[in-house]
Amino acid sequence: MKIERSNFLRYIGRINYIAIIIIGIFTLSSGVYILFGNSNFEKVEFKYFASVIAIIVGAAITYVGINIRKEFEDKINRSDL
């Protein structure tokens, strides 16, 4: 029973960090699209502000997802999970 629970937790953990990394990449790409794409903002200053915020948030979310992945893989290797 313990082996089945452990495999289930590993599967859920992998889905979680992959989803976080994908959300971060989409946020990052939306910031780049706002900056260089055909976006309709009335004020140019707001366009640059929004793109910088989206790029920073996307990079931070991706970084957190990668760190969660490293921590999760370390737990699997140590058999703590």
C-alpha angles and dihedrals in degrees: 000000000000092000092054092050091048093051090048092052091048090052093049091046092053092050091050099054093041090052091049092051092048092050090050093050092049091050090049092049092049089055090052090048091052090051100044105014134082098279122157111227120155094212120050092207091058090051092057093042093050093047093049092048092048092048093049093046092046092050091048093050091048091048091051091049092052092049091049088052092052092048092047093050090049090053091050091050091049091046093233092133 
